Amino acid sequence: MEIKDLTGLSEPLKKLIEVISQGVGALSKPYLIRKTADAKAYEIKVIAESIKANQKSLKQIDYNEEKLSLASIDGESIKAELSLEERTKNRTDFKQQKKQKNIEVITQKAAEQLESESTVSEEPVDEDWTTRFFDYAEDISNEEMQEIWARILAGEIKQPRSYSLRTLELIRNLSKDEANTFMKVAKFAIKSGDSHFLFKGKDGKILNEEYNINYGDTALLTEIGLIQPGAFVNYQILQQPQDSQSVFTTDKIILIAKIKANTPTITMPVDVFSKSGNELLKLVSPNPPFDYLKAIADSIKSDNVEVKYAYIMAWEGNSIRHTQPLLDF
């Protein structure tokens, strides 16, 4: 794709194309701007034509109503008709076509993520990150996992350094079931400062007893590196010589705890997300049940601590614009 071909595209899509050119060389503009349904039909037709042209081991290939059907010849016929070199070439060609298809599906989904964006960071995406991303992405065939990789690519284009190389390595080895477990648990994430945690309740059982998040779920996420290890971890609001406040947020609600001076340190048993876990939470919109938020407030409240909440209207940099007045639990 030449520079003149970028005319008429938004800045986010232009940046996406530049990143693709660093990682895989080129991708056609028409492919990027097709809508999902058209793109699926288009890509299948291209694959069908490519396989038909290169796979001598196929007797018949048909495309009808967005469905692809292949009919291959039997093993004896292959032995009779193809040499070892030809069979090796066919296998290599097929693997390369599949890798190319995976990359194109992921970049198409990333383009759809960026279509609604008007601007992106002018900071370039690191070339090493781009190379590593496409090296991994070409092996991602599962549709749900392709969606995750597409959102990561779009997120990195919008704001470089959002996802570390360590996180890419972790996601590369993430199974569909492990990803589903993370999504299940992540909806209960509470943010404080730059980190997220899971509130476990005073007896450590609230997630299990009330919301079906069991020990196996959090143990799995700890094992694969999305939750920090440690069985007895506490979130602490430290004693201060002056009045202070602590802020907790979900996707839609902000909790504000106003603490009087010299209030003894407050502790809450929690599971803390790792650096990679915090990065992956950018793909999720944590929105826990209100009763869960109330349990957090009840664990903090005292004669010296007042906890109220409001609905988030917008994030403005590091500031939050929310509804007024603050509400009691």
mmCIF file of C-alpha atoms in Angstrom:
data_model
loop_
_atom_site.group_PDB
_atom_site.id
_atom_site.type_symbol
_atom_site.label_atom_id
_atom_site.label_comp_id
_atom_site.label_asym_id
_atom_site.label_seq_id
_atom_site.Cartn_x
_atom_site.Cartn_y
_atom_site.Cartn_z
ATOM 1 C CA MET A 1 0.000 0.000 0.000
ATOM 2 C CA GLU A 2 1.394 3.378 -1.021
ATOM 3 C CA ILE A 3 1.022 6.601 0.940
ATOM 4 C CA LYS A 4 -1.500 7.946 -1.568
ATOM 5 C CA ASP A 5 -3.728 4.957 -0.753
ATOM 6 C CA LEU A 6 -4.178 6.265 2.808
ATOM 7 C CA THR A 7 -6.184 9.259 1.607
ATOM 8 C CA GLY A 8 -9.609 9.386 3.225
ATOM 9 C CA LEU A 9 -8.754 7.060 6.120
ATOM 10 C CA SER A 10 -8.919 8.237 9.731
ATOM 11 C CA GLU A 11 -5.715 8.743 11.712
ATOM 12 C CA PRO A 12 -6.301 5.561 13.772
ATOM 13 C CA LEU A 13 -6.656 3.441 10.600
ATOM 14 C CA LYS A 14 -3.614 5.093 9.022
ATOM 15 C CA LYS A 15 -1.590 4.214 12.097
ATOM 16 C CA LEU A 16 -2.925 0.652 12.004
ATOM 17 C CA ILE A 17 -1.740 0.285 8.404
ATOM 18 C CA GLU A 18 1.684 1.658 9.331
ATOM 19 C CA VAL A 19 1.963 -0.887 12.163
ATOM 20 C CA ILE A 20 0.889 -3.711 9.840
ATOM 21 C CA SER A 21 3.503 -2.679 7.290
ATOM 22 C CA GLN A 22 6.156 -2.957 10.019
ATOM 23 C CA GLY A 23 4.933 -6.376 11.088
ATOM 24 C CA VAL A 24 3.863 -8.247 7.957
ATOM 25 C CA GLY A 25 4.637 -6.023 4.985
ATOM 26 C CA ALA A 26 1.254 -5.060 3.534
ATOM 27 C CA LEU A 27 -2.483 -5.518 3.676
ATOM 28 C CA SER A 28 -4.994 -4.168 1.200
ATOM 29 C CA LYS A 29 -6.994 -1.074 2.031
ATOM 30 C CA PRO A 30 -10.268 -2.631 0.756
ATOM 31 C CA TYR A 31 -9.827 -5.495 3.195
ATOM 32 C CA LEU A 32 -9.443 -3.154 6.155
ATOM 33 C CA ILE A 33 -12.536 -1.089 5.469
ATOM 34 C CA ARG A 34 -14.965 -3.915 4.686
ATOM 35 C CA LYS A 35 -17.711 -4.475 7.232
ATOM 36 C CA THR A 36 -17.656 -7.699 9.232
ATOM 37 C CA ALA A 37 -20.148 -9.704 7.199
ATOM 38 C CA ASP A 38 -18.639 -8.673 3.861
ATOM 39 C CA ALA A 39 -15.137 -9.277 5.135
ATOM 40 C CA LYS A 40 -15.924 -12.833 6.199
ATOM 41 C CA ALA A 41 -17.420 -13.674 2.818
ATOM 42 C CA TYR A 42 -14.548 -11.954 1.041
ATOM 43 C CA GLU A 43 -11.814 -13.697 3.001
ATOM 44 C CA ILE A 44 -13.402 -17.138 2.506
ATOM 45 C CA LYS A 45 -13.608 -16.580 -1.251
ATOM 46 C CA VAL A 46 -9.941 -15.579 -1.340
ATOM 47 C CA ILE A 47 -8.986 -18.622 0.696
ATOM 48 C CA ALA A 48 -11.066 -20.866 -1.536
ATOM 49 C CA GLU A 49 -9.405 -19.509 -4.673
ATOM 50 C CA SER A 50 -5.955 -19.796 -3.128
ATOM 51 C CA ILE A 51 -6.451 -23.363 -1.941
ATOM 52 C CA LYS A 52 -7.962 -24.355 -5.268
ATOM 53 C CA ALA A 53 -4.949 -22.963 -7.090
ATOM 54 C CA ASN A 54 -2.300 -24.477 -4.820
ATOM 55 C CA GLN A 55 -3.654 -27.609 -3.173
ATOM 56 C CA LYS A 56 -3.381 -30.421 -5.687
ATOM 57 C CA SER A 57 -4.621 -32.818 -3.051
ATOM 58 C CA LEU A 58 -8.149 -31.382 -3.255
ATOM 59 C CA LYS A 59 -10.719 -32.915 -5.527
ATOM 60 C CA GLN A 60 -13.396 -30.301 -5.039
ATOM 61 C CA ILE A 61 -13.874 -26.976 -3.283
ATOM 62 C CA ASP A 62 -17.175 -25.091 -3.032
ATOM 63 C CA TYR A 63 -18.346 -21.829 -1.500
ATOM 64 C CA ASN A 64 -22.067 -21.405 -0.929
ATOM 65 C CA GLU A 65 -23.976 -19.155 1.474
ATOM 66 C CA GLU A 66 -20.789 -18.186 3.325
ATOM 67 C CA LYS A 67 -19.822 -21.838 3.837
ATOM 68 C CA LEU A 68 -16.634 -23.434 2.594
ATOM 69 C CA SER A 69 -16.530 -27.145 1.754
ATOM 70 C CA LEU A 70 -13.481 -29.202 0.816
ATOM 71 C CA ALA A 71 -13.332 -32.708 -0.626
ATOM 72 C CA SER A 72 -9.896 -34.359 -0.570
ATOM 73 C CA ILE A 73 -8.675 -37.417 -2.395
ATOM 74 C CA ASP A 74 -7.839 -40.536 -0.382
ATOM 75 C CA GLY A 75 -4.397 -41.478 0.902
ATOM 76 C CA GLU A 76 -3.660 -43.990 -1.847
ATOM 77 C CA SER A 77 -4.411 -41.420 -4.523
ATOM 78 C CA ILE A 78 -2.077 -38.965 -2.825
ATOM 79 C CA LYS A 79 0.715 -41.497 -2.807
ATOM 80 C CA ALA A 80 0.117 -42.229 -6.469
ATOM 81 C CA GLU A 81 -0.244 -38.674 -7.689
ATOM 82 C CA LEU A 82 2.077 -36.578 -5.503
ATOM 83 C CA SER A 83 5.761 -36.860 -4.685
ATOM 84 C CA LEU A 84 7.106 -36.308 -1.181
ATOM 85 C CA GLU A 85 8.373 -32.877 -2.250
ATOM 86 C CA GLU A 86 4.955 -31.924 -3.610
ATOM 87 C CA ARG A 87 3.161 -33.101 -0.489
ATOM 88 C CA THR A 88 5.638 -31.131 1.650
ATOM 89 C CA LYS A 89 5.067 -28.032 -0.438
ATOM 90 C CA ASN A 90 1.287 -28.423 -0.167
ATOM 91 C CA ARG A 91 1.487 -28.759 3.612
ATOM 92 C CA THR A 92 3.764 -25.713 3.886
ATOM 93 C CA ASP A 93 1.528 -23.662 1.580
ATOM 94 C CA PHE A 94 -1.549 -24.585 3.588
ATOM 95 C CA LYS A 95 0.099 -23.612 6.897
ATOM 96 C CA GLN A 96 1.220 -20.265 5.468
ATOM 97 C CA GLN A 97 -2.261 -19.569 4.097
ATOM 98 C CA LYS A 98 -3.746 -20.304 7.506
ATOM 99 C CA LYS A 99 -1.251 -17.974 9.221
ATOM 100 C CA GLN A 100 -2.059 -15.224 6.705
ATOM 101 C CA LYS A 101 -5.785 -15.709 7.267
ATOM 102 C CA ASN A 102 -5.318 -15.416 11.057
ATOM 103 C CA ILE A 103 -3.379 -12.158 10.666
ATOM 104 C CA GLU A 104 -5.962 -10.692 8.298
ATOM 105 C CA VAL A 105 -8.895 -11.602 10.567
ATOM 106 C CA ILE A 106 -7.186 -10.042 13.599
ATOM 107 C CA THR A 107 -6.226 -6.860 11.734
ATOM 108 C CA GLN A 108 -9.751 -6.567 10.316
ATOM 109 C CA LYS A 109 -11.199 -6.807 13.822
ATOM 110 C CA ALA A 110 -8.668 -4.220 15.037
ATOM 111 C CA ALA A 111 -9.751 -1.899 12.219
ATOM 112 C CA GLU A 112 -13.366 -2.234 13.365
ATOM 113 C CA GLN A 113 -12.261 -1.305 16.905
ATOM 114 C CA LEU A 114 -10.541 1.819 15.567
ATOM 115 C CA GLU A 115 -13.293 2.955 13.197
ATOM 116 C CA SER A 116 -15.089 4.803 15.982
ATOM 117 C CA GLU A 117 -11.910 6.578 17.127
ATOM 118 C CA SER A 118 -11.112 10.028 15.785
ATOM 119 C CA THR A 119 -7.578 10.387 17.185
ATOM 120 C CA VAL A 120 -4.790 8.227 18.585
ATOM 121 C CA SER A 121 -1.513 8.914 20.354
ATOM 122 C CA GLU A 122 1.174 10.247 18.040
ATOM 123 C CA GLU A 123 3.725 8.044 19.820
ATOM 124 C CA PRO A 124 4.806 5.269 17.427
ATOM 125 C CA VAL A 125 4.303 1.624 18.309
ATOM 126 C CA ASP A 126 7.633 -0.027 19.159
ATOM 127 C CA GLU A 127 8.918 -2.097 16.227
ATOM 128 C CA ASP A 128 10.035 -4.962 18.450
ATOM 129 C CA TRP A 129 6.542 -5.069 19.971
ATOM 130 C CA THR A 130 4.994 -5.090 16.481
ATOM 131 C CA THR A 131 7.241 -7.915 15.293
ATOM 132 C CA ARG A 132 6.507 -10.010 18.375
ATOM 133 C CA PHE A 133 2.756 -9.340 18.097
ATOM 134 C CA PHE A 134 2.457 -10.601 14.521
ATOM 135 C CA ASP A 135 4.776 -13.547 15.192
ATOM 136 C CA TYR A 136 2.299 -14.670 17.842
ATOM 137 C CA ALA A 137 -0.938 -13.548 16.159
ATOM 138 C CA GLU A 138 -0.396 -15.673 13.061
ATOM 139 C CA ASP A 139 -0.997 -18.812 15.158
ATOM 140 C CA ILE A 140 -4.277 -17.618 16.733
ATOM 141 C CA SER A 141 -7.178 -19.405 15.007
ATOM 142 C CA ASN A 142 -9.887 -19.446 17.692
ATOM 143 C CA GLU A 143 -12.415 -16.698 16.975
ATOM 144 C CA GLU A 144 -12.790 -15.569 20.601
ATOM 145 C CA MET A 145 -9.026 -15.376 21.062
ATOM 146 C CA GLN A 146 -8.695 -13.482 17.769
ATOM 147 C CA GLU A 147 -11.076 -10.891 19.218
ATOM 148 C CA ILE A 148 -8.801 -10.475 22.256
ATOM 149 C CA TRP A 149 -5.676 -10.098 20.098
ATOM 150 C CA ALA A 150 -7.472 -7.565 17.887
ATOM 151 C CA ARG A 151 -8.431 -5.466 20.903
ATOM 152 C CA ILE A 152 -4.837 -5.599 22.136
ATOM 153 C CA LEU A 153 -3.565 -4.376 18.749
ATOM 154 C CA ALA A 154 -6.143 -1.577 18.666
ATOM 155 C CA GLY A 155 -5.327 -0.621 22.264
ATOM 156 C CA GLU A 156 -1.583 -0.481 21.574
ATOM 157 C CA ILE A 157 -2.175 1.713 18.522
ATOM 158 C CA LYS A 158 -4.353 4.084 20.549
ATOM 159 C CA GLN A 159 -1.825 4.231 23.387
ATOM 160 C CA PRO A 160 1.588 2.576 22.887
ATOM 161 C CA ARG A 161 3.104 0.677 25.831
ATOM 162 C CA SER A 162 -0.343 -0.396 27.015
ATOM 163 C CA TYR A 163 0.621 -4.067 26.678
ATOM 164 C CA SER A 164 4.099 -5.299 27.539
ATOM 165 C CA LEU A 165 6.042 -8.016 25.734
ATOM 166 C CA ARG A 166 5.657 -10.130 28.877
ATOM 167 C CA THR A 167 1.875 -9.836 28.587
ATOM 168 C CA LEU A 168 1.985 -10.828 24.897
ATOM 169 C CA GLU A 169 3.967 -13.923 25.872
ATOM 170 C CA LEU A 170 1.422 -14.756 28.568
ATOM 171 C CA ILE A 171 -1.579 -14.318 26.255
ATOM 172 C CA ARG A 172 0.129 -16.389 23.580
ATOM 173 C CA ASN A 173 -0.114 -19.408 25.877
ATOM 174 C CA LEU A 174 -3.596 -18.567 27.198
ATOM 175 C CA SER A 175 -6.256 -21.139 26.352
ATOM 176 C CA LYS A 176 -9.856 -20.264 25.561
ATOM 177 C CA ASP A 177 -10.990 -21.733 28.909
ATOM 178 C CA GLU A 178 -8.361 -19.742 30.804
ATOM 179 C CA ALA A 179 -9.411 -16.570 28.997
ATOM 180 C CA ASN A 180 -13.057 -17.252 29.892
ATOM 181 C CA THR A 181 -12.094 -17.737 33.553
ATOM 182 C CA PHE A 182 -10.257 -14.411 33.524
ATOM 183 C CA MET A 183 -13.278 -12.645 31.987
ATOM 184 C CA LYS A 184 -15.551 -14.247 34.601
ATOM 185 C CA VAL A 185 -13.375 -13.090 37.501
ATOM 186 C CA ALA A 186 -12.413 -9.709 36.011
ATOM 187 C CA LYS A 187 -15.941 -8.297 36.262
ATOM 188 C CA PHE A 188 -15.397 -8.121 40.053
ATOM 189 C CA ALA A 189 -12.171 -6.105 39.798
ATOM 190 C CA ILE A 190 -11.988 -2.930 41.883
ATOM 191 C CA LYS A 191 -9.483 -0.226 40.948
ATOM 192 C CA SER A 192 -7.545 1.845 43.448
ATOM 193 C CA GLY A 193 -4.743 4.030 42.128
ATOM 194 C CA ASP A 194 -3.120 2.148 39.269
ATOM 195 C CA SER A 195 -3.934 -1.349 40.518
ATOM 196 C CA HIS A 196 -6.922 -3.681 40.643
ATOM 197 C CA PHE A 197 -7.919 -6.178 43.309
ATOM 198 C CA LEU A 198 -10.678 -8.648 44.202
ATOM 199 C CA PHE A 199 -12.402 -8.035 47.542
ATOM 200 C CA LYS A 200 -12.679 -11.350 49.419
ATOM 201 C CA GLY A 201 -14.850 -10.264 52.353
ATOM 202 C CA LYS A 202 -13.942 -10.357 56.030
ATOM 203 C CA ASP A 203 -14.068 -14.164 56.067
ATOM 204 C CA GLY A 204 -12.508 -14.478 52.593
ATOM 205 C CA LYS A 205 -15.565 -16.243 51.170
ATOM 206 C CA ILE A 206 -17.797 -13.587 49.612
ATOM 207 C CA LEU A 207 -16.839 -14.305 45.996
ATOM 208 C CA ASN A 208 -17.311 -18.050 46.433
ATOM 209 C CA GLU A 209 -20.506 -18.028 48.479
ATOM 210 C CA GLU A 210 -22.292 -15.161 46.767
ATOM 211 C CA TYR A 211 -20.984 -15.004 43.190
ATOM 212 C CA ASN A 212 -19.626 -18.465 42.276
ATOM 213 C CA ILE A 213 -16.000 -17.362 41.987
ATOM 214 C CA ASN A 214 -14.305 -20.333 43.621
ATOM 215 C CA TYR A 215 -10.787 -20.985 44.827
ATOM 216 C CA GLY A 216 -10.019 -22.952 41.657
ATOM 217 C CA ASP A 217 -10.724 -19.874 39.521
ATOM 218 C CA THR A 218 -8.374 -17.566 41.423
ATOM 219 C CA ALA A 219 -5.769 -20.336 41.848
ATOM 220 C CA LEU A 220 -5.734 -20.851 38.068
ATOM 221 C CA LEU A 221 -5.258 -17.136 37.407
ATOM 222 C CA THR A 222 -2.469 -17.085 39.997
ATOM 223 C CA GLU A 223 -0.776 -20.068 38.351
ATOM 224 C CA ILE A 224 -0.784 -18.473 34.888
ATOM 225 C CA GLY A 225 0.404 -15.103 36.221
ATOM 226 C CA LEU A 226 -2.677 -12.870 36.135
ATOM 227 C CA ILE A 227 -3.106 -12.665 39.930
ATOM 228 C CA GLN A 228 -0.198 -12.102 42.285
ATOM 229 C CA PRO A 229 0.643 -15.089 44.517
ATOM 230 C CA GLY A 230 -0.042 -14.889 48.243
ATOM 231 C CA ALA A 231 -2.767 -16.463 50.385
ATOM 232 C CA PHE A 232 -2.963 -13.675 52.994
ATOM 233 C CA VAL A 233 -2.903 -10.380 51.110
ATOM 234 C CA ASN A 234 -4.565 -7.261 52.468
ATOM 235 C CA TYR A 235 -5.453 -3.883 51.019
ATOM 236 C CA GLN A 236 -4.603 -1.253 53.618
ATOM 237 C CA ILE A 237 -5.823 2.272 54.233
ATOM 238 C CA LEU A 238 -3.026 3.554 56.419
ATOM 239 C CA GLN A 239 -3.473 5.752 59.458
ATOM 240 C CA GLN A 240 -2.914 9.438 58.625
ATOM 241 C CA PRO A 241 -2.342 12.447 60.903
ATOM 242 C CA GLN A 242 -4.881 14.462 58.882
ATOM 243 C CA ASP A 243 -8.264 13.843 57.232
ATOM 244 C CA SER A 244 -7.925 11.850 53.993
ATOM 245 C CA GLN A 245 -9.916 9.959 51.425
ATOM 246 C CA SER A 246 -9.577 6.745 49.407
ATOM 247 C CA VAL A 247 -11.161 6.279 45.994
ATOM 248 C CA PHE A 248 -12.267 2.999 44.425
ATOM 249 C CA THR A 249 -13.734 2.631 40.953
ATOM 250 C CA THR A 250 -15.428 0.141 38.665
ATOM 251 C CA ASP A 251 -16.439 0.822 35.087
ATOM 252 C CA LYS A 252 -19.561 2.735 36.144
ATOM 253 C CA ILE A 253 -19.390 3.531 39.857
ATOM 254 C CA ILE A 254 -16.971 5.441 42.088
ATOM 255 C CA LEU A 255 -16.708 4.804 45.845
ATOM 256 C CA ILE A 256 -15.253 7.567 48.018
ATOM 257 C CA ALA A 257 -14.193 6.816 51.582
ATOM 258 C CA LYS A 258 -13.664 9.906 53.748
ATOM 259 C CA ILE A 259 -11.440 9.091 56.701
ATOM 260 C CA LYS A 260 -10.919 11.187 59.814
ATOM 261 C CA ALA A 261 -7.417 11.948 61.063
ATOM 262 C CA ASN A 262 -5.697 9.281 63.178
ATOM 263 C CA THR A 263 -8.149 6.542 62.216
ATOM 264 C CA PRO A 264 -6.374 3.201 62.802
ATOM 265 C CA THR A 265 -5.155 1.384 59.682
ATOM 266 C CA ILE A 266 -8.000 -0.390 57.855
ATOM 267 C CA THR A 267 -7.310 -3.771 56.231
ATOM 268 C CA MET A 268 -9.324 -5.718 53.666
ATOM 269 C CA PRO A 269 -8.462 -9.276 52.504
ATOM 270 C CA VAL A 270 -7.968 -9.165 48.728
ATOM 271 C CA ASP A 271 -6.465 -10.888 45.705
ATOM 272 C CA VAL A 272 -4.309 -8.453 43.709
ATOM 273 C CA PHE A 273 -3.979 -8.583 39.931
ATOM 274 C CA SER A 274 -0.464 -8.804 38.493
ATOM 275 C CA LYS A 275 1.019 -6.293 36.047
ATOM 276 C CA SER A 276 -0.153 -8.449 33.124
ATOM 277 C CA GLY A 277 -3.530 -8.873 34.800
ATOM 278 C CA ASN A 278 -3.882 -5.101 35.104
ATOM 279 C CA GLU A 279 -3.000 -4.709 31.421
ATOM 280 C CA LEU A 280 -5.588 -7.291 30.369
ATOM 281 C CA LEU A 281 -8.242 -5.579 32.478
ATOM 282 C CA LYS A 282 -8.129 -2.796 29.876
ATOM 283 C CA LEU A 283 -10.036 -5.255 27.660
ATOM 284 C CA VAL A 284 -12.789 -5.643 30.243
ATOM 285 C CA SER A 285 -15.348 -3.282 31.754
ATOM 286 C CA PRO A 286 -15.547 -4.421 35.396
ATOM 287 C CA ASN A 287 -19.102 -3.962 36.594
ATOM 288 C CA PRO A 288 -19.672 -5.975 39.785
ATOM 289 C CA PRO A 289 -23.095 -6.290 41.439
ATOM 290 C CA PHE A 290 -24.104 -3.426 43.695
ATOM 291 C CA ASP A 291 -24.316 -5.744 46.725
ATOM 292 C CA TYR A 292 -20.622 -6.558 46.231
ATOM 293 C CA LEU A 293 -19.764 -2.841 46.321
ATOM 294 C CA LYS A 294 -21.929 -2.418 49.409
ATOM 295 C CA ALA A 295 -20.014 -5.221 51.131
ATOM 296 C CA ILE A 296 -16.774 -3.333 50.441
ATOM 297 C CA ALA A 297 -18.274 -0.143 51.859
ATOM 298 C CA ASP A 298 -19.568 -1.968 54.949
ATOM 299 C CA SER A 299 -16.101 -3.419 55.606
ATOM 300 C CA ILE A 300 -14.610 0.094 55.671
ATOM 301 C CA LYS A 301 -17.345 2.149 57.357
ATOM 302 C CA SER A 302 -17.097 3.148 60.995
ATOM 303 C CA ASP A 303 -17.676 6.170 63.183
ATOM 304 C CA ASN A 304 -14.479 7.601 61.667
ATOM 305 C CA VAL A 305 -15.033 6.513 58.071
ATOM 306 C CA GLU A 306 -17.859 7.609 55.773
ATOM 307 C CA VAL A 307 -18.307 5.810 52.424
ATOM 308 C CA LYS A 308 -20.480 7.157 49.621
ATOM 309 C CA TYR A 309 -20.849 6.410 45.908
ATOM 310 C CA ALA A 310 -21.737 8.080 42.608
ATOM 311 C CA TYR A 311 -22.120 7.119 38.952
ATOM 312 C CA ILE A 312 -19.186 7.871 36.668
ATOM 313 C CA MET A 313 -20.031 10.197 33.785
ATOM 314 C CA ALA A 314 -16.583 10.527 32.170
ATOM 315 C CA TRP A 315 -12.864 10.002 32.699
ATOM 316 C CA GLU A 316 -10.914 13.197 32.032
ATOM 317 C CA GLY A 317 -7.265 12.207 32.210
ATOM 318 C CA ASN A 318 -6.727 11.069 35.788
ATOM 319 C CA SER A 319 -9.840 12.905 36.978
ATOM 320 C CA ILE A 320 -13.360 11.508 37.153
ATOM 321 C CA ARG A 321 -16.530 13.447 36.467
ATOM 322 C CA HIS A 322 -19.430 11.861 38.351
ATOM 323 C CA THR A 323 -23.012 12.493 39.381
ATOM 324 C CA GLN A 324 -23.816 14.746 42.315
ATOM 325 C CA PRO A 325 -24.554 14.577 45.163
ATOM 326 C CA LEU A 326 -22.730 11.564 46.534
ATOM 327 C CA LEU A 327 -25.114 8.799 47.639
ATOM 328 C CA ASP A 328 -25.278 6.696 50.795
ATOM 329 C CA PHE A 329 -25.142 2.918 50.657
#
